[in-house]
Coordinates of C-alpha atoms in Angstrom, one line a residue:
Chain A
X236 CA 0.0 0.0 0.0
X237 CA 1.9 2.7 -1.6
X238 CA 0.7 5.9 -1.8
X239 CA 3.0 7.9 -4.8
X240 CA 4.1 11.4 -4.4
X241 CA 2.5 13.9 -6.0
X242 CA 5.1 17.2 -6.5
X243 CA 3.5 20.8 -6.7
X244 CA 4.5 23.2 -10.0
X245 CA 7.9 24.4 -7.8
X246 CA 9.0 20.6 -6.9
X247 CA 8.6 20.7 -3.0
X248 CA 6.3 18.0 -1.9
X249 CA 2.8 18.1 -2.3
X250 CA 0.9 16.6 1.2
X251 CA 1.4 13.1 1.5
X252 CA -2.0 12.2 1.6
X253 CA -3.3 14.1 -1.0
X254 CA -7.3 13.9 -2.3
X255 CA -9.0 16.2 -4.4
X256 CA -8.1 17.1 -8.7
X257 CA -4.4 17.1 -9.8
X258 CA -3.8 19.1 -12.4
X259 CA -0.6 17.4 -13.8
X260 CA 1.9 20.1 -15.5
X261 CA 5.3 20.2 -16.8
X262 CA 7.5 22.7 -14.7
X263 CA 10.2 24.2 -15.7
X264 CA 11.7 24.4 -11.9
X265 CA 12.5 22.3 -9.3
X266 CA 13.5 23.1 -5.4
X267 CA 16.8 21.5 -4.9
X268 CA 17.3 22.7 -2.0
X269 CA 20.5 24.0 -0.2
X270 CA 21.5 27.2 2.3
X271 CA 24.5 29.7 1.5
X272 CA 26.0 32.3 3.9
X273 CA 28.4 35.1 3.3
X274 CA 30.5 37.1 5.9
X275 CA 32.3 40.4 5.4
X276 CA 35.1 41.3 7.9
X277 CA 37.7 43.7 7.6
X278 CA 40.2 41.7 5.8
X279 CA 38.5 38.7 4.8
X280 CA 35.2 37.5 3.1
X281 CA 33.7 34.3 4.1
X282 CA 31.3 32.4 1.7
X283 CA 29.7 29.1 3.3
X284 CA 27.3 26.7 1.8
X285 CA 25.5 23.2 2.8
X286 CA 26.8 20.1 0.1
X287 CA 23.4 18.8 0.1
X288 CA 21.2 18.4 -3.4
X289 CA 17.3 17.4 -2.8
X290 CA 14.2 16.7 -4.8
X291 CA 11.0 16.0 -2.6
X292 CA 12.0 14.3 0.0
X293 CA 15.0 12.7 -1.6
X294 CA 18.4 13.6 -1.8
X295 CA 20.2 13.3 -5.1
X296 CA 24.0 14.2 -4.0
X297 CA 25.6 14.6 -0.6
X298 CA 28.4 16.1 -1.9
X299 CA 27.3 19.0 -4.4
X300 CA 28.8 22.6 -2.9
X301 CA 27.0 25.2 -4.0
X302 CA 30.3 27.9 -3.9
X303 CA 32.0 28.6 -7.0
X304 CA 35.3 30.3 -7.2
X305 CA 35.0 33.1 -9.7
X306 CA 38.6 35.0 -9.4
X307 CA 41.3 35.0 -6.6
X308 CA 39.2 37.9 -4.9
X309 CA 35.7 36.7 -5.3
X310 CA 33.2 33.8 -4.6
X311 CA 29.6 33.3 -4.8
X312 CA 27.6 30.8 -3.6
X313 CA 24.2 29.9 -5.3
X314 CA 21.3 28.0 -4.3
X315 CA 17.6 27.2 -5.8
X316 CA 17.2 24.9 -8.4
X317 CA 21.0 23.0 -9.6
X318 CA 20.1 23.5 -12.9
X319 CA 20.1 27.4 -13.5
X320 CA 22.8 27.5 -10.7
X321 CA 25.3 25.4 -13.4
X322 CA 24.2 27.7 -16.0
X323 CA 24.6 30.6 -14.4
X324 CA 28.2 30.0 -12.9
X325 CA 28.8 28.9 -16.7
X326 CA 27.4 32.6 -17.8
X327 CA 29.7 34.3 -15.2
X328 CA 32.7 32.6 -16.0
X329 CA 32.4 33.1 -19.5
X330 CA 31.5 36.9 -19.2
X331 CA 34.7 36.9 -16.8
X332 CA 36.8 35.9 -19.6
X333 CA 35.3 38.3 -21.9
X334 CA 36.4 41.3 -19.4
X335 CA 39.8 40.2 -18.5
X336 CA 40.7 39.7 -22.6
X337 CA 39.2 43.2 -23.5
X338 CA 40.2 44.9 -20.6
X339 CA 43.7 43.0 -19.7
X340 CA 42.6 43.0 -16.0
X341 CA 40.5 40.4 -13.7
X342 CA 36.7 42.0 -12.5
X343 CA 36.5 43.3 -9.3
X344 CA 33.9 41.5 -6.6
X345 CA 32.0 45.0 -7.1
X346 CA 31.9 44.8 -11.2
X347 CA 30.7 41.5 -10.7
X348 CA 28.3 42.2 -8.7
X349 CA 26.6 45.1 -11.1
X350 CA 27.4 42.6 -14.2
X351 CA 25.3 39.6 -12.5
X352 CA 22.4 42.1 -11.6
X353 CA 22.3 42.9 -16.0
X354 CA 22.5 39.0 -16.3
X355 CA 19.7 38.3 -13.9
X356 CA 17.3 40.8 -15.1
X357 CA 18.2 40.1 -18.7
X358 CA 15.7 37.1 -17.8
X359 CA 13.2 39.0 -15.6
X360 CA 10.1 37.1 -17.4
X361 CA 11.8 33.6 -17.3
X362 CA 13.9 34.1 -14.5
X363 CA 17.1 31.9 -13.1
X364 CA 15.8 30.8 -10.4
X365 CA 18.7 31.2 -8.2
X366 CA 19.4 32.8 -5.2
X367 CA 22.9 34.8 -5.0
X368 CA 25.5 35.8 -2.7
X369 CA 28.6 37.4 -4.0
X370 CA 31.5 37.4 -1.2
X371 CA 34.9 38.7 -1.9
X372 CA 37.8 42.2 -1.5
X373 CA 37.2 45.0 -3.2
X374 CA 39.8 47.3 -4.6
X375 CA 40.4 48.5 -0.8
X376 CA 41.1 45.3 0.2
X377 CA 38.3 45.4 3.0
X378 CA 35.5 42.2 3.0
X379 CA 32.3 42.6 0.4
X380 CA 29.0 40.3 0.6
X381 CA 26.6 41.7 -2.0
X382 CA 23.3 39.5 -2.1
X383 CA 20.8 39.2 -4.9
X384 CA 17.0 38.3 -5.5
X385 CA 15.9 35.8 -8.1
X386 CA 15.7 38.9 -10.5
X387 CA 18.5 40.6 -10.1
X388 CA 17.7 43.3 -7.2
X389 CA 21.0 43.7 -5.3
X390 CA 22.6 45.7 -2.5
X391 CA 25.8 45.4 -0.3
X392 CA 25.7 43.9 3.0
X393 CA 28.1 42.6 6.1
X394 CA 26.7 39.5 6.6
X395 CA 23.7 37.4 4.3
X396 CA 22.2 33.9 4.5
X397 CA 20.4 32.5 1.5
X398 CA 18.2 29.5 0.5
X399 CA 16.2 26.8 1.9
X400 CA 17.2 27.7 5.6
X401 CA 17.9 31.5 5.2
X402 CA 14.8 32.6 7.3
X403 CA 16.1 30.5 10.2
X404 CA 19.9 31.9 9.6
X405 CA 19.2 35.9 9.1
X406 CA 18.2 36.5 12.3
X407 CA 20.9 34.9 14.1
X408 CA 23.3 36.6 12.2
X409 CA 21.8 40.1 12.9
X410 CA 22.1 39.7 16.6
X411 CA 25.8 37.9 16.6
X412 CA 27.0 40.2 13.8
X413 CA 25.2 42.9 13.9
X414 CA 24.4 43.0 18.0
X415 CA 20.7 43.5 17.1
X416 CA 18.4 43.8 19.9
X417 CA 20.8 43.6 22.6
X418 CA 21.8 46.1 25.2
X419 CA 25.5 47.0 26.8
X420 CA 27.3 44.6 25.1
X421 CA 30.8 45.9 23.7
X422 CA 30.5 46.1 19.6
X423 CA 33.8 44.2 18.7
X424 CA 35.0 44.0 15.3
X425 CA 34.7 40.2 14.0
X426 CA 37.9 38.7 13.9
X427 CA 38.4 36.1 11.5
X428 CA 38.6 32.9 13.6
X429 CA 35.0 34.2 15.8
X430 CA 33.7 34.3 12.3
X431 CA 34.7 31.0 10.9
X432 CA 33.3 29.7 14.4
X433 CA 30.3 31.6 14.2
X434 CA 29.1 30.2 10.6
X435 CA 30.2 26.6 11.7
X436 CA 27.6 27.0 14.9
X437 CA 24.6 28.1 12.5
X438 CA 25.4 25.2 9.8
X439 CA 24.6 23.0 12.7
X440 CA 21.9 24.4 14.1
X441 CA 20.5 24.9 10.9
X442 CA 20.8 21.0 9.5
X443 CA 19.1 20.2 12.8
X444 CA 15.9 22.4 12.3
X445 CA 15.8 22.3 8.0
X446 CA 15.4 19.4 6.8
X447 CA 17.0 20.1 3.0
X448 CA 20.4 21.3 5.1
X449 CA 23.2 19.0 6.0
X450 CA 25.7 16.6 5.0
X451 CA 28.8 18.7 5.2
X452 CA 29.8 21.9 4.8
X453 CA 31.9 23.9 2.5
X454 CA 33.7 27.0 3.9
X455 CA 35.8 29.2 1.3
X456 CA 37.7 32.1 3.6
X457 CA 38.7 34.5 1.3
X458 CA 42.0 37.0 2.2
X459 CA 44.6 38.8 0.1
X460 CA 46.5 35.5 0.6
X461 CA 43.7 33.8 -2.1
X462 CA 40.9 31.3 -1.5
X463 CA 40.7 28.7 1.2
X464 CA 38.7 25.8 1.2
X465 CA 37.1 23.8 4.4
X466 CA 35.0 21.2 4.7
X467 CA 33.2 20.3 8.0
X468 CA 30.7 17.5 8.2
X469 CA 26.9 18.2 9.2
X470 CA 24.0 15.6 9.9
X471 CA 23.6 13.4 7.2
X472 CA 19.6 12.0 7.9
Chain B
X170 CA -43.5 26.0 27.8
X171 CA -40.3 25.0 25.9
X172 CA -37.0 27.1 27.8
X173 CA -35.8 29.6 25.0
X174 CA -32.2 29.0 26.1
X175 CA -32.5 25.1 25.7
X176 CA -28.8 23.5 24.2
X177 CA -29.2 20.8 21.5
X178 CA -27.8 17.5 22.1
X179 CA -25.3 17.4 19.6
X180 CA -25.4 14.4 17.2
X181 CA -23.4 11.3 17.9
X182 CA -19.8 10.8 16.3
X183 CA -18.0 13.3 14.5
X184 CA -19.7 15.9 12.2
X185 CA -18.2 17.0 8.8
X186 CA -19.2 20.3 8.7
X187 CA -15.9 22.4 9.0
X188 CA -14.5 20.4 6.2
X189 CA -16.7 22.3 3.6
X190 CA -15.8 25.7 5.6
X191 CA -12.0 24.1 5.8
X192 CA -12.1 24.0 1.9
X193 CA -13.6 27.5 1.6
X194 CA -11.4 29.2 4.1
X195 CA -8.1 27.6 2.7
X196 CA -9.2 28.8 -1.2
X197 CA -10.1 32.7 0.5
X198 CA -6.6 32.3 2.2
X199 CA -4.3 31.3 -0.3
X200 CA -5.8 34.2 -2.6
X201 CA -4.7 36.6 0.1
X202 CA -1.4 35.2 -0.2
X203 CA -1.9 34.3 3.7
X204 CA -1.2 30.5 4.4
X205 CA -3.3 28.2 6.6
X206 CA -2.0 26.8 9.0
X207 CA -0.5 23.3 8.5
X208 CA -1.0 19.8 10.7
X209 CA 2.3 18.5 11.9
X210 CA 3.1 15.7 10.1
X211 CA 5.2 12.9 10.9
X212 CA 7.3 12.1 7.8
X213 CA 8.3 9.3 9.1
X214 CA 9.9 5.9 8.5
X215 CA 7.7 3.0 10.7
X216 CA 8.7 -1.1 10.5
X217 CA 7.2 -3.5 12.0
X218 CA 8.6 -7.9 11.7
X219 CA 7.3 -10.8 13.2
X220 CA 9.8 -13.3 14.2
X221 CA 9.7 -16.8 15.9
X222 CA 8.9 -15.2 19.6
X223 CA 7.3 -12.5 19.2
X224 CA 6.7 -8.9 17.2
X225 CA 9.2 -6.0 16.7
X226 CA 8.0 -2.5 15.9
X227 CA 10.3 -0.1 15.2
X228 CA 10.2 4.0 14.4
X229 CA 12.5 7.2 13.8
X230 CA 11.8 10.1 16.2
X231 CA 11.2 13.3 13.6
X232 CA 7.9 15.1 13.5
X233 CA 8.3 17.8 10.4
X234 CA 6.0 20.0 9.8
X235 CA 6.2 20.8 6.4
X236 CA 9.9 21.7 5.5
X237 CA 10.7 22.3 9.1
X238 CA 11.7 19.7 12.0
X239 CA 8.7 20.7 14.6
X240 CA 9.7 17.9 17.1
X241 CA 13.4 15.8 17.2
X242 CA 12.2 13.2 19.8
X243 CA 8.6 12.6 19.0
X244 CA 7.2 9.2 19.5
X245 CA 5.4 7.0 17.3
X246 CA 5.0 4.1 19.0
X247 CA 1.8 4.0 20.6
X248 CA 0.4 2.0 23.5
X249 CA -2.5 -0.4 22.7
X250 CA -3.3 -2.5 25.2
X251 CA -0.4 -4.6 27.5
X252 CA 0.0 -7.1 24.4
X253 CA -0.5 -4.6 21.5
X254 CA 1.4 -1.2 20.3
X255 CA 0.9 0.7 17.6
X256 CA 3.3 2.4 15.2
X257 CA 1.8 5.7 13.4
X258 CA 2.7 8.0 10.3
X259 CA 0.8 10.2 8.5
X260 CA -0.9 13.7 10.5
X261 CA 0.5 13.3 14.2
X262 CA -2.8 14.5 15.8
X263 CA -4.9 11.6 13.7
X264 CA -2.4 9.1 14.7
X265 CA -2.3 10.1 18.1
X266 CA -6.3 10.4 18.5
X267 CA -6.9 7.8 16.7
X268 CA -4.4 5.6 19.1
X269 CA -5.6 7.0 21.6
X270 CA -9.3 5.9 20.8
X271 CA -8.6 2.2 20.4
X272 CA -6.8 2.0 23.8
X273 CA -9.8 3.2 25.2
X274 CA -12.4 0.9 23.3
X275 CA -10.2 -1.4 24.5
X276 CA -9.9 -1.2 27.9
X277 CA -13.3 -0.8 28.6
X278 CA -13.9 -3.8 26.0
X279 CA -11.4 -6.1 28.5
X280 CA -13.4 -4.5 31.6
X281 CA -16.3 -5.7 30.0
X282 CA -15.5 -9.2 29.0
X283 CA -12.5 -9.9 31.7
X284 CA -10.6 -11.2 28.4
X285 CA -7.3 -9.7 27.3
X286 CA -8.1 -8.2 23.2
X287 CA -7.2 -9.4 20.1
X288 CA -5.0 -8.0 17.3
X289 CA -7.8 -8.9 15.1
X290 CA -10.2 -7.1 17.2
X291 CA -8.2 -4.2 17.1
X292 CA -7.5 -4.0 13.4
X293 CA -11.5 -4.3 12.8
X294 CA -12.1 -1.2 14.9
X295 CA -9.7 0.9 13.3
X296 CA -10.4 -0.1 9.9
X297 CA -14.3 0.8 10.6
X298 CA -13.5 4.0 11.8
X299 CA -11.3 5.2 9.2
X300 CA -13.3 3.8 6.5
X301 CA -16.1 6.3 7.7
X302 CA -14.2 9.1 7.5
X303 CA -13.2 8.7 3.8
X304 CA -9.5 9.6 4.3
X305 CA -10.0 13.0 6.3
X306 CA -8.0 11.0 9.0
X307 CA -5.1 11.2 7.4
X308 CA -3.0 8.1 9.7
X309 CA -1.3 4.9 8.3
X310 CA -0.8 2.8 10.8
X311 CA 1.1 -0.4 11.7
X312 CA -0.5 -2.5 14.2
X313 CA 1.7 -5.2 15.9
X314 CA 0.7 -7.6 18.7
X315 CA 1.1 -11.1 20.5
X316 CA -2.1 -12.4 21.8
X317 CA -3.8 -16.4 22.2
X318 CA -4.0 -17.3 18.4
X319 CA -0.1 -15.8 17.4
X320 CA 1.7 -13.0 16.9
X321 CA 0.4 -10.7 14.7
X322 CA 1.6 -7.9 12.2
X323 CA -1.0 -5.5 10.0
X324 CA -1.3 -2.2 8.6
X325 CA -4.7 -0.2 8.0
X326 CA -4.1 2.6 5.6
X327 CA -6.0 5.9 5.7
X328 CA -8.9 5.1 4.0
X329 CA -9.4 2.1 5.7
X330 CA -7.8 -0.7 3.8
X331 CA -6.0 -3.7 5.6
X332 CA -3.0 -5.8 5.2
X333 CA -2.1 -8.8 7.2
X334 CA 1.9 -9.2 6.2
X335 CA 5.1 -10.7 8.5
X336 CA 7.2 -7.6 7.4
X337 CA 6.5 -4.3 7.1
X338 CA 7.3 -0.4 6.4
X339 CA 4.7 2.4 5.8
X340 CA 5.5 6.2 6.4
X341 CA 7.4 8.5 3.7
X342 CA 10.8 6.7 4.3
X343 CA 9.1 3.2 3.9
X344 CA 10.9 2.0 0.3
X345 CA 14.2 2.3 1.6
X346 CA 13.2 0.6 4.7
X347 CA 11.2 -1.8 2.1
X348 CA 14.4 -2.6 0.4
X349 CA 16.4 -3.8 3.7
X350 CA 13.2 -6.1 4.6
X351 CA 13.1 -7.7 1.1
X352 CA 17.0 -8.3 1.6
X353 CA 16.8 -9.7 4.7
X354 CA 13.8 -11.0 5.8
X355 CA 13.2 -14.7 7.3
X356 CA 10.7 -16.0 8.8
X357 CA 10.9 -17.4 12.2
X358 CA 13.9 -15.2 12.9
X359 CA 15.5 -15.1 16.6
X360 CA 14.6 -11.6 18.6
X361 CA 18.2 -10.4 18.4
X362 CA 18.2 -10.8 14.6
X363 CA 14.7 -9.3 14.4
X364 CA 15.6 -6.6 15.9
X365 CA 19.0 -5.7 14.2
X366 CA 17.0 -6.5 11.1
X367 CA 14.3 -3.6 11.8
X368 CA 17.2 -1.1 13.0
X369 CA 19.0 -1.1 9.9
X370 CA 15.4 -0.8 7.8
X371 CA 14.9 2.2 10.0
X372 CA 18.3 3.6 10.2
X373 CA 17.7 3.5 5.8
X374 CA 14.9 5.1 5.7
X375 CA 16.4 7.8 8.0
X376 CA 19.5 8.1 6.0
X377 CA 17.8 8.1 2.7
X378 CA 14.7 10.2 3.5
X379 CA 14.6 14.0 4.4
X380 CA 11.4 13.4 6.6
X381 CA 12.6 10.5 9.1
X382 CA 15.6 11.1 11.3
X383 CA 17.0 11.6 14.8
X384 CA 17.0 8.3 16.8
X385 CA 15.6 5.0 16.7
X386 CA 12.5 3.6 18.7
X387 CA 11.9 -0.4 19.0
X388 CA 9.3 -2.3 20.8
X389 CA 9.5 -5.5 21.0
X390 CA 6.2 -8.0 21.7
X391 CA 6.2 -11.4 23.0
X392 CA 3.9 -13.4 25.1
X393 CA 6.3 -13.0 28.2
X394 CA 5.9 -9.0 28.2
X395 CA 6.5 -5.8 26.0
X396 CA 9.9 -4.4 26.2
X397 CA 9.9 -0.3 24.6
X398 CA 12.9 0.5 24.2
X399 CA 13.5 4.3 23.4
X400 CA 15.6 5.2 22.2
X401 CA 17.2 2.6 20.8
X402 CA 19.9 3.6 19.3
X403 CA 20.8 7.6 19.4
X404 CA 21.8 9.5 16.3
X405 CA 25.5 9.4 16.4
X406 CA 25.5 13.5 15.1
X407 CA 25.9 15.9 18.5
X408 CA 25.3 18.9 17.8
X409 CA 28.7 20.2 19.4
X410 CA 29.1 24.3 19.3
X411 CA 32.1 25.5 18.9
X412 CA 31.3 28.7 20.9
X413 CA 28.9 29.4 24.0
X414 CA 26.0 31.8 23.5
X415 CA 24.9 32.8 27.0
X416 CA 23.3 36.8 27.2
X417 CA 23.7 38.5 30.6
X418 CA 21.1 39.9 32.8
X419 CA 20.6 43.2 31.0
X420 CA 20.8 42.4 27.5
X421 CA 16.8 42.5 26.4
X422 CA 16.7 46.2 27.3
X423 CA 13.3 47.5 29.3
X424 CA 11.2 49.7 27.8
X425 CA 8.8 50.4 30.5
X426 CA 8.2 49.2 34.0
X427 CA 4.6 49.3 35.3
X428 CA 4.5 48.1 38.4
X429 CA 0.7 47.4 40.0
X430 CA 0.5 46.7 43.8
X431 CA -2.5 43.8 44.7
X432 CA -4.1 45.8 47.3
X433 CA -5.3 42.7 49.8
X434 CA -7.9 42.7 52.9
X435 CA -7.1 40.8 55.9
X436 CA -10.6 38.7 56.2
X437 CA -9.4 36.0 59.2
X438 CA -5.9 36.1 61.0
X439 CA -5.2 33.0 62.4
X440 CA -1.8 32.7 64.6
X441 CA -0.5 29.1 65.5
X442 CA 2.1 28.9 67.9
X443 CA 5.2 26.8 67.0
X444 CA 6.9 24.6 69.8
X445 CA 10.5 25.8 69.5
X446 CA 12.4 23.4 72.1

């Protein structure tokens, strides 16, 4: 006595029980599923992401970061559905090749940034469904985190979560980060280690609560030094 | 002379009435981009085998509700009666209530009769009342028990169906469980390989399925007694924080203080002397 799983039009699971009409549709998306997080400190950019790839209530890959380095300054992390994350990362590494041969120098994080918000909207009636987060140095050398919306609305931030867990993230990160709603306590800068630590402790308090978050996670710390890469592992059921 | 204010003895059972308001509410809701609420479910992975001595039910310990874990050691293995539990997925109210329904039938049945119930009985209730309500009750359930004919194993499904199988797995992790049970299944197995046999079908369906996970309940059945065991086996994955967060007395800053004395009346003073020695 099997009862098969009917998926609504954006691939999350439909009740499991489900009676009444089912209007069966091809849909162009699916929800795969996956959390990002960028940190900006004064020196360093910190870009974190879950290596977990769902469909329903299935995973497909436990291994499947969704950060991809774009230049020795800059990474962004994508999440939404896989398929117009690859393509995008493919558009972006393309049009990076394209600057540096006309323009004989790499894009900076903040060029990117304005260049992916022209790429997004190009598609405002079909759109990538993707959510962003750029984190990299810009020409000062001090931390950037830019974050975007499915079509390409963008702004500058110090700290961003994105994704299937972003709602349970944000406002974690605005009172850690940002000292939100807390009195008398001293505003110190974050140093790079608190801030490593920091994102660690939300990865795994996120995987417990979301279920489409876990199985390890990918850090990329990014410094004048160039990009480096960590990998923790997170829940796995 | 009929009493204006006279109440109306409501009718017997359940009535269907909100579901039609249920329907309408949910269509006015969603078009003011508002969402209704939504039942916990229980996303679960349930097994249940029955082996030479006995039964053994086993069940993860996640309730989700929707994409969210709502409860990380919920459980799913209900009491019966002394020689019957009851594993439940589906809605967690309906499988609770429902559980809870047939215990009481039950034990006012063995009152009744002075005879301990059986599986059958049990299965014949619970099919009858889903059946009635068409589905609305959204609970699958795996019924296992030992009682004077045998040890028993079924399932009733939400609209009321029945299955009388050895082996067992319902809930939304239940083909990977499935596939460990095909693999390994024997009849007449000894209680320690029963056992290990529905912890790795469980420990599948939690590692393959986004809606089971946590730990790992098991009940065993036998005509000797009922041994629960929860949890059997804890996830191996502490959550271990690498730094403490601990506010002081002060943080949440106070906006206003109102401060309202109870003004009290001394009615009776009583005094009762102690005997210090």
């Amino acid at each position: 006595m099997f009862v098969t799983q009917v998926y609504g039009d954006n691939g999350k699971m439909k009740e499991y029980h489900y009676t009444g009409p089912v209007e069966h549709r091809f849909s162009p998306y699916s929800f795969n599923g996956g959390t990002v997080l960028a940190v900006a400190g004064e020196d360093f950019a910190i870009v974190a992401s879950d290596t977990r790839l769902s469909e329903g209530y299935s995973i497909h890959s436990r291994d499947s970061p969704k950060c991809y380095k774009l230049t020795d300054t800059t990474v962004i992390g994508c999440s939404g559905f896989h398929g117009d994350c690859l393509t995008l990362t493919k558009i972006i590494d393309a049009r990076l090749k394209m600057y540096k041969h006309s323009n004989n120098k790499c894009m900076t994080s903040g060029a990117i940034a304005a260049m992916l918000s022209t790429i997004l909207y190009g598609r405002r009636f079909f759109p990538y469904y993707v959510y962003n987060i750029i984190g990299g140095l810009d020409e000062e050398g001090k931390g950037a985190v830019y974050s975007f919306d499915p079509v390409g609305s963008y702004q500058r931030d110090t700290y961003k979560a994105g994704g299937s867990a972003s709602a349970m993230l944000q406002p974690l990160l605005d009172n850690q980060i940002g000292f939100k709603n807390m009195e008398g306590v001293q505003h110190l800068p974050l140093s790079q280690e608190k801030a490593v630590q920091l994102v660690k402790d939300v990865f795994i308090s996120a995987a417990e609560r979301d279920v489409y978050t876990g199985d390890a996670l990918r850090i990329c710390i990014v410094t004048k030094d160039g990009i480096k890469e960590e990998t923790v592992p997170l829940r796995k059921d | 002379m009929a009493l204006s204010n006279v109440v109306e003895t409501p009718a017997s059972g359940f009535n269907f009435e909100n579901v039609s308001r249920n329907v309408a509410l949910e269509g006015l809701l969603e078009g003011g981009h508002t969402k209704a609420p939504k039942p916990m479910k229980t996303g679960t992975t349930i097994a249940g085998v029955v082996c030479k001595d006995g039964v053994v039910l086993g069940a993860d310990t996640r309730a989700t509700s929707g994409e969210v874990v709502a409860d990380k050691m919920c459980a799913k293995i209900h009491y019966i009666s002394p020689n019957m539990y009851c594993c439940g997925a589906g809605t967690a109210a309906d499988t609770e209530k429902t559980t809870d329904l047939l215990s009481s039938n039950l034990t006012i049945f063995s009152m009744n009769s002075g005879r301990n119930p059986r599986v059958v009985m049990a299965v014949n209730i619970l099919q009858d009342m889903l059946f009635r309500y068409r589905g609305q009750i959204g609970a699958s359930l795996i019924l296992g028990g030992v009682d004077c004919t045998g040890n028993h194993l079924y399932t009733v499904g939400p609209y009321g169906s029945i299955d009388n199988v050895p082996y067992l797995a319902m809930g939304s992790g239940d083909l990977a469980a499935l596939g460990i049970l095909e693999d390994r299944f024997k009849p007449n197995m000894e209680l320690e390989e029963a056992k290990q046999l529905v912890r790795d079908a469980i420990h599948s369906g939690i590692m393959s399925d986004l809606g089971s996970g946590n730990n790992i309940d098991i009940c065993v059945i036998t005509k000797q007694g009922v041994d629960y065991i929860r949890p059997y086996q804890e996830s191996e994955y502490k959550d271990k924080r690498q730094r403490r967060y601990k506010y002081r007395p002060g943080t949440t800053s106070i906006l206003t203080e109102k401060i309202v004395p109870l003004e009290l009346e001394v009615v009776q003073e009583t005094v009762q002397r102690m005997d210090t020695a």
